[in-house]
XYZ file of C-alpha atoms in Angstrom:
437
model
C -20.572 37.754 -14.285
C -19.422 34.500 -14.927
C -18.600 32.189 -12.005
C -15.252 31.142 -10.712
C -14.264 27.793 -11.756
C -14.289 25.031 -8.486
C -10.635 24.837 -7.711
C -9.285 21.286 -6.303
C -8.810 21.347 -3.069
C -6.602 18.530 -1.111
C -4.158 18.074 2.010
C -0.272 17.364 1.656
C 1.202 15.648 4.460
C 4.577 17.216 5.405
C 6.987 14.983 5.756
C 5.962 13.765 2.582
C 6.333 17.245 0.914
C 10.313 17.973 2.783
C 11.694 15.188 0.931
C 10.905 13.036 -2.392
C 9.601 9.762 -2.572
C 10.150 8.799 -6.174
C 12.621 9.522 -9.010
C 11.860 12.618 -11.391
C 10.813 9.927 -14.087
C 7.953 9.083 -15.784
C 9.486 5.176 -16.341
C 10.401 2.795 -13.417
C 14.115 1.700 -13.582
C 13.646 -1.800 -12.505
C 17.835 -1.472 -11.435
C 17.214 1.036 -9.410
C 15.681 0.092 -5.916
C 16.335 2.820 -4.075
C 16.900 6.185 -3.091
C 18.826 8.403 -0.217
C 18.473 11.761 0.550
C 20.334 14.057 3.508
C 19.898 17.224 5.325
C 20.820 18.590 8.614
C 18.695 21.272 10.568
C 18.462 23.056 14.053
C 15.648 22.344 16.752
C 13.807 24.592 18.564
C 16.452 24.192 21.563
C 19.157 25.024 18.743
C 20.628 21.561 18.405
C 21.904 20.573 15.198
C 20.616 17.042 13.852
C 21.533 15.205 10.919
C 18.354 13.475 9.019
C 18.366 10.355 6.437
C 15.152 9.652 4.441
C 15.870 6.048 2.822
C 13.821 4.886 0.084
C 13.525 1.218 -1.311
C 11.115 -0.063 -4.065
C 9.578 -3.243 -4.221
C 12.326 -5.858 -6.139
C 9.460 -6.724 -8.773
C 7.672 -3.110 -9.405
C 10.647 -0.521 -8.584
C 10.759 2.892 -7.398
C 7.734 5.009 -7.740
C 7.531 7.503 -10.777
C 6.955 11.059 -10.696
C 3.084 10.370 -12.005
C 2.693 8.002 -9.028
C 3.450 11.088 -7.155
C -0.036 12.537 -8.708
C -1.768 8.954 -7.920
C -0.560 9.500 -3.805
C -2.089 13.125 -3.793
C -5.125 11.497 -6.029
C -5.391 9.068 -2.624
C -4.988 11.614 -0.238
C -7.818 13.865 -1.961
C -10.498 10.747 -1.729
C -8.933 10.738 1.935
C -10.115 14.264 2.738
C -13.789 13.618 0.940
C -14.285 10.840 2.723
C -13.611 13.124 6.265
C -10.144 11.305 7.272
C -12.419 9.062 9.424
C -10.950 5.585 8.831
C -7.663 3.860 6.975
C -9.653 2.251 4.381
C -10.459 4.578 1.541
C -13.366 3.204 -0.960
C -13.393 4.552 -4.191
C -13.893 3.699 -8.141
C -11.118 3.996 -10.757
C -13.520 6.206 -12.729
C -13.220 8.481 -10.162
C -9.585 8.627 -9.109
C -8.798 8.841 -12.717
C -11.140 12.390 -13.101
C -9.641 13.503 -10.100
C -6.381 13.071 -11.979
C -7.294 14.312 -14.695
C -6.368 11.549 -16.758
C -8.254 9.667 -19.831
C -10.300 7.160 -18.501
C -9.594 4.689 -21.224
C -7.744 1.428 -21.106
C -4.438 1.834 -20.955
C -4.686 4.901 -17.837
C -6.633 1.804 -15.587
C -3.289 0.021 -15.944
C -0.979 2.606 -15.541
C -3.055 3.404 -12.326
C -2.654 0.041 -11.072
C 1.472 0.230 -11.573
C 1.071 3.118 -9.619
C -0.539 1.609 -6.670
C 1.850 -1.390 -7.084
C 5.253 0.478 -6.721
C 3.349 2.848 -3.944
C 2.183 -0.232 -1.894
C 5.843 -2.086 -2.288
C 7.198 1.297 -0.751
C 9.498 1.292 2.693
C 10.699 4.738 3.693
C 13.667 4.155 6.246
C 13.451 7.970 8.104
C 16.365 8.748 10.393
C 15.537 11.684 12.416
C 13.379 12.883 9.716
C 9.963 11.886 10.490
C 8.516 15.016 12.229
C 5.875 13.438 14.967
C 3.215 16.141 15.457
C 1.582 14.872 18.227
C 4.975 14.171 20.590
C 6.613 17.698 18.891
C 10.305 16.250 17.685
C 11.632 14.240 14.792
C 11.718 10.972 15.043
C 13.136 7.682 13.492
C 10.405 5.486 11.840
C 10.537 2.929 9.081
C 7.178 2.715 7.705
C 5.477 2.063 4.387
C 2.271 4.079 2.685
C -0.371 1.950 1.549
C -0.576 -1.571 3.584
C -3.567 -2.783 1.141
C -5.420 -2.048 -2.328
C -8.274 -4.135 -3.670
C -9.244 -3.246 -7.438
C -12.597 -4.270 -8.443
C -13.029 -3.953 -12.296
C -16.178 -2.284 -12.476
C -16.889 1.300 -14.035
C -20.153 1.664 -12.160
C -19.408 5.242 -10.938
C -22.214 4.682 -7.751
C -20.153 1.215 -7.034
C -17.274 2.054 -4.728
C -16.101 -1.515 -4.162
C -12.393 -0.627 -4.501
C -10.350 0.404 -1.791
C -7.053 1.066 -0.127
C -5.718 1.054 3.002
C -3.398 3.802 4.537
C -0.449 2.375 6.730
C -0.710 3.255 10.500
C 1.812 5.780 10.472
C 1.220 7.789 7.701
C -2.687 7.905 8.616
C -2.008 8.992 12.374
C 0.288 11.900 11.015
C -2.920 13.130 9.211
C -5.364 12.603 12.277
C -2.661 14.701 14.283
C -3.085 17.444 11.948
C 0.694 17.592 10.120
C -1.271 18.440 6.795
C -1.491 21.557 4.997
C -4.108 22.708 2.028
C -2.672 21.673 -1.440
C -4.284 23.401 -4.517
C -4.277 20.127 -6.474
C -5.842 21.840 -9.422
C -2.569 24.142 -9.527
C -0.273 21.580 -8.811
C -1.727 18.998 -11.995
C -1.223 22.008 -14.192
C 2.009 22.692 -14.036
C 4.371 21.134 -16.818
C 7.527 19.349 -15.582
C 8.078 16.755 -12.433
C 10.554 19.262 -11.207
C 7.851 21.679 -11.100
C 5.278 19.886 -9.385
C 8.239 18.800 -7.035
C 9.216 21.993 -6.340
C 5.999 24.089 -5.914
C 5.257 21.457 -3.064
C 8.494 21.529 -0.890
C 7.793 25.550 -1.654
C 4.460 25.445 -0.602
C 5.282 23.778 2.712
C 7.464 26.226 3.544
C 6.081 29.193 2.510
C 3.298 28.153 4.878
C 5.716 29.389 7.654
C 7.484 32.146 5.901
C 7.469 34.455 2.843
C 10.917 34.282 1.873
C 13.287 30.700 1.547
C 16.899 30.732 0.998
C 18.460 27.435 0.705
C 21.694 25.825 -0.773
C 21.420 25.102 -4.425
C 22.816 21.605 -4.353
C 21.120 20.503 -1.116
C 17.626 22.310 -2.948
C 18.094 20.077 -6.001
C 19.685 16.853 -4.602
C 18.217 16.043 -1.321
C 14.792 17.832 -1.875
C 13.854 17.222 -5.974
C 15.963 14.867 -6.083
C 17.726 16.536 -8.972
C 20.323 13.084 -9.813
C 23.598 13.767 -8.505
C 25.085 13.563 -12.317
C 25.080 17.069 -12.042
C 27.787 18.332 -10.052
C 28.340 22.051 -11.121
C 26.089 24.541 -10.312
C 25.443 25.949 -13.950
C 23.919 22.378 -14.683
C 21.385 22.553 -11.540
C 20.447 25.935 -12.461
C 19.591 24.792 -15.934
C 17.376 21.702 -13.917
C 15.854 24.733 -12.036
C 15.596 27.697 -14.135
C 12.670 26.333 -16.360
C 10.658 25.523 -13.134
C 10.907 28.141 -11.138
C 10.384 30.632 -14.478
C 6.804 28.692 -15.043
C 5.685 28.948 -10.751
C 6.259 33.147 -11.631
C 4.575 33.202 -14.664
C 1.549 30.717 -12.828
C 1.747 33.878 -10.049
C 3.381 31.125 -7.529
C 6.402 33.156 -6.559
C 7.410 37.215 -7.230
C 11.037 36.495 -8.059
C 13.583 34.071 -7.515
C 18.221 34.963 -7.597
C 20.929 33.026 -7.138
C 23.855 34.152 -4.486
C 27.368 32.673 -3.934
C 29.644 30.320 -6.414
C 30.093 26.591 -6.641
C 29.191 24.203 -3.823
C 28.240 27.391 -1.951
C 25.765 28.505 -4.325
C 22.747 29.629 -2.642
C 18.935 30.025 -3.657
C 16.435 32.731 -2.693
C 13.046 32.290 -3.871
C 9.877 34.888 -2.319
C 6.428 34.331 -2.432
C 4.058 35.926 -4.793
C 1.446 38.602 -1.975
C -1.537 37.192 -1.800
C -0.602 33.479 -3.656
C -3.675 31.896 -4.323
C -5.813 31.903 -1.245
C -8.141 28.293 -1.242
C -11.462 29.361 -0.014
C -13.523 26.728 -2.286
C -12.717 23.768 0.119
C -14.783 20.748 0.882
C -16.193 20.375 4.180
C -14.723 17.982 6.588
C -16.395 15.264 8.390
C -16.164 15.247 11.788
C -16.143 11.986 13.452
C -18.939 11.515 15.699
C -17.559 12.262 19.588
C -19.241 10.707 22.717
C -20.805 13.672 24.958
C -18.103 12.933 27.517
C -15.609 13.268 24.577
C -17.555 16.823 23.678
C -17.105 18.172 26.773
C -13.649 17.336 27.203
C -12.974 18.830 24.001
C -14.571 21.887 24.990
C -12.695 22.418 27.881
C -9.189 22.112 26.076
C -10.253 24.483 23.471
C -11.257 26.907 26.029
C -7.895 26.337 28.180
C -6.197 26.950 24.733
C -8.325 30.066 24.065
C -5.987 32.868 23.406
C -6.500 36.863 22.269
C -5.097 37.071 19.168
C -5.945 40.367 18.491
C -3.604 41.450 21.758
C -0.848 39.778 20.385
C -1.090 41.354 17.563
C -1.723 44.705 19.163
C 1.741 43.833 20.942
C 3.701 43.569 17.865
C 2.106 46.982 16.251
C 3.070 48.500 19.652
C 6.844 47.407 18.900
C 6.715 49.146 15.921
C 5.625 46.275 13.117
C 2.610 47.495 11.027
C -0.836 46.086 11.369
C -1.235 43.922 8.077
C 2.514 42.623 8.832
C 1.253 41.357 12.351
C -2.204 40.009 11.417
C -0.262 37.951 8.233
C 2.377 36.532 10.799
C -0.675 35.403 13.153
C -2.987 34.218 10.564
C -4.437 31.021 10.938
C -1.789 30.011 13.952
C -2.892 27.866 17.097
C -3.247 28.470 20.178
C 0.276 26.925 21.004
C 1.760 28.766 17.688
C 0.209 32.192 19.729
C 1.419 31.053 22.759
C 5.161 30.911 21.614
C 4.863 34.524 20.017
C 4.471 35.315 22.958
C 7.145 34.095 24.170
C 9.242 35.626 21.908
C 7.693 38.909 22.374
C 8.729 38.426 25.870
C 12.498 37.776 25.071
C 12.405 40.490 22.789
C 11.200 43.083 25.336
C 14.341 41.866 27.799
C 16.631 41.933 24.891
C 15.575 45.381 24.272
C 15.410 46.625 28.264
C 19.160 44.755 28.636
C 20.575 46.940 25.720
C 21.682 43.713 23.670
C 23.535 43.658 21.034
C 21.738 41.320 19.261
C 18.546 44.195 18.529
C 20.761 47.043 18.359
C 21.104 47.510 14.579
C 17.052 46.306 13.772
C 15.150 46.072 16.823
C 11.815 45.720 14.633
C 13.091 43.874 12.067
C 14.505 41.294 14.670
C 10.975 40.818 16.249
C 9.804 40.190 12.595
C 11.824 37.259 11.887
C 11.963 35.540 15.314
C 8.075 35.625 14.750
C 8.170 34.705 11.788
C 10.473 31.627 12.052
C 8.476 30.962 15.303
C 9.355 27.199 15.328
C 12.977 27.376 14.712
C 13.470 30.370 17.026
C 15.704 29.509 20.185
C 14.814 31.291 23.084
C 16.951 30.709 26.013
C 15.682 29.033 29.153
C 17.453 32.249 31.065
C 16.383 34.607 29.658
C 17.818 38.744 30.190
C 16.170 40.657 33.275
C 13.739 43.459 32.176
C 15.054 46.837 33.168
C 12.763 49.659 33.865
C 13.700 53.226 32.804
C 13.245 54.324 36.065
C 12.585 53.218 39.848
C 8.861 51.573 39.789
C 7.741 52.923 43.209
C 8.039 56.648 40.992
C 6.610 55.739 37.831
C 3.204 56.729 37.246
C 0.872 56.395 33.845
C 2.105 59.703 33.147
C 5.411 58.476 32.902
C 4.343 54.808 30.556
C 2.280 56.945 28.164
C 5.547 59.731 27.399
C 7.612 56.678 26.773
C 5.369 54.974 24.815
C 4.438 57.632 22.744
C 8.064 58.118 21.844
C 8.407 54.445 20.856
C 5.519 55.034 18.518
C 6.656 57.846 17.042
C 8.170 56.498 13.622
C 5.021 54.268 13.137
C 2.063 57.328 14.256
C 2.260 58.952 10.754
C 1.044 55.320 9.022
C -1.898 55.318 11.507
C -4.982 56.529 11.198
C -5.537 58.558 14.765
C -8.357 56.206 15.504
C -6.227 53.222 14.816
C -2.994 55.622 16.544
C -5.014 56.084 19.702
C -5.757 52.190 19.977
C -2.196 50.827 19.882
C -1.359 53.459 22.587
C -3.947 52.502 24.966
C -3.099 49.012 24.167
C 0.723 49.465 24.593
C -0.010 52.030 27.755
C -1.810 49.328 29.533
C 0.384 46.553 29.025
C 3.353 48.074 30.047
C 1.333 49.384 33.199
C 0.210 45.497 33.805
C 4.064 43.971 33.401
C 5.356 46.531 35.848
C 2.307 45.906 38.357
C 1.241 50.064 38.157
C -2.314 50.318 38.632
């Protein structure tokens, strides 16, 4: 059997993926310095914040182009091969060009350089819209992405005497782990800029969620950056149509329909099961940690250390099924966990209250607070837990009848193995919150 071609494997920052940074292009306009895009979301606490990323170009190179797009992921790749250790990147031309997948003759070493030109003139202005991973909140930031570049002319591919230099900002959003794996291969493939656009502000968010709904005219003007030219919905679509077609037929996304009319026009688009899982990626280098710096490490991991397999025994004993509750965990931290179980806990004294809020889906509530686990508000005071009836008379005879009863929809997709291990698990965790022994 023949082997499986090497797929590219690279980071995307996410801030960088929610909104653009150049125009849809593939020429500078040298009239047009910059750019403004809008949104408004809710926080965790369920506040409602307006955001303003502000682009401007450098008055003598521009705006970037959508192919200096490809040269900033290009950077970013070198970035990860190199470990994320330090600011300045080394690298040759040669080999940021075959990373790129572009010619390596003449006139590519000068469109590179353009590239690095507009990037390094760039100021992003972000108003509430720079999401700070280490401090948890949005921020506002004015920053640039690239401080310094030096090109040296040689094509000696063992000579990396050319470099650039990440600003602060941008660099510290990477150490603090606000990246996600980018299939770089995939992304050079596809045709158009508003594909490539697209399948990245997708990408980010289908790292959260398997299903996105957004407004059409907030999709295509404040995150492709779709020019505002077209103000009718039938003239987005035809922007859109062509790229979301090609990320189905690439196996990207299962299907994508349009809901609503005119400025209400809305936008559902569902990930393909299973979209390409990136297992051929290149190691990381870990910077080199003091012993003292080891051990305290250790210590924070360990505080950290949660079961995931109990949480997701606790959502299969609310009725979810076993591959819906290991995808919704998979490849969370410990603080991700840690909130599930949170709302796990709401959702058990939403339930116990009689709310109205789980009375038509109890299950299907549970699966998308957990699965929108960052934008989920749960309230500081939260309902009491009632108990069916008086603990001083309850017994594990009683917990294991009412249990069994809540499982009784889900038993007959169990096997009686996997049956008789969610009702232990369920048995003794209900025995534990209502301190039977």
């Amino acid at each position: 059997m023949d082997e499986l071609p090497r797929r590219i494997v690279s980071r995307d920052e996410m801030n960088l993926a929610e909104f653009p940074l150049t125009v849809l292009s593939t020429r500078a306009n040298p009239n047009l310095k910059t750019l403004e895009f809008n949104d408004s979301i809710r926080t965790k606490n369920g506040d409602l914040i307006e955001r303003k990323w502000l682009i401007t170009g450098a008055d003598k190179f521009g705006l970037p182009t959508s192919s200096d797009d490809e040269v900033l992921l290009g950077l970013l790749k070198l970035t990860v091969d190199d470990g994320i250790q330090t600011r300045k990147v080394h690298f040759t031309r040669y080999e940021l060009l075959r990373t790129l997948r572009w010619s390596t003759e003449g006139r590519s070493y000068s469109r590179l350089q353009k590239a690095l030109d507009r990037l390094a003139g760039l100021r992003i202005k972000a108003t509430n819209a720079f999401f700070d991973n280490d401090a948890k909140c949005h921020s506002t930031k004015v920053f640039g992405l690239i401080d310094a570049y030096e090109i040296n002319t040689s094509r000696d591919a063992d000579l990396k005497s050319s470099y650039f230099t990440w600003s602060e900002t941008i660099f510290k959003s990477f150490q603090v782990g606000f990246i996600k794996k980018l299939d770089l291969d995939f992304y050079l493939s596809l045709r158009s800029a508003v594909s490539k656009r697209l399948y990245r502000f997708l990408d980010k968010h289908f790292w959260y969620r398997t299903c996105l709904e957004i407004n059409l005219f907030t999709l295509s003007h404040e995150k492709l950056g779709i020019s505002r030219n077209y103000r009718f919905a039938s003239s987005l679509r035809q922007q859109l149509d062509p790229a979301l077609t090609e990320l189905c037929e690439q196996g990207f996304i299962e299907q994508f329909s349009y809901s609503g009319r005119g400025a209400d026009t809305r936008l559902t688009v569902i990930a393909k099961r299973g979209t390409r899982v990136i297992s051929q990626e290149a190691p990381r280098k870990e910077p080199q940690l003091s012993e003292n710096l080891k051990l305290t490490r250790s210590r924070v991991l360990e505080a950290k250390k949660i079961d995931t397999k109990k949480v997701v025994m606790s959502l299969v004993a609310r009725g979810l099924k076993e591959r819906q509750a290991i995808k919704l965990l998979e490849g969370k931290s410990p603080d991700s966990v840690s909130r599930i179980e949170q709302i796990i806990a709401y959702y058990d004294a939403l339930v116990s209250s009689g709310s109205h809020l789980v009375n038509r889906s109890p299950v299907g509530f549970l699966y998308r607070a957990v699965e929108n686990y960052q934008t989920f508000s749960i309230p500081k005071r939260m309902p009491k837990l009632v108990s069916a009836a008086p603990i001083s008379r309850r017994t594990r005879l009683d917990i294991e009848r009412e249990v069994t009863a809540s499982l009784a929809k889900i038993r007959p997709h169990l096997s009686e193995h996997n049956y008789q291990k969610v009702l232990e698990h369920a048995v003794l965790e209900r025995m534990q919150k209502e301190g039977i022994s």
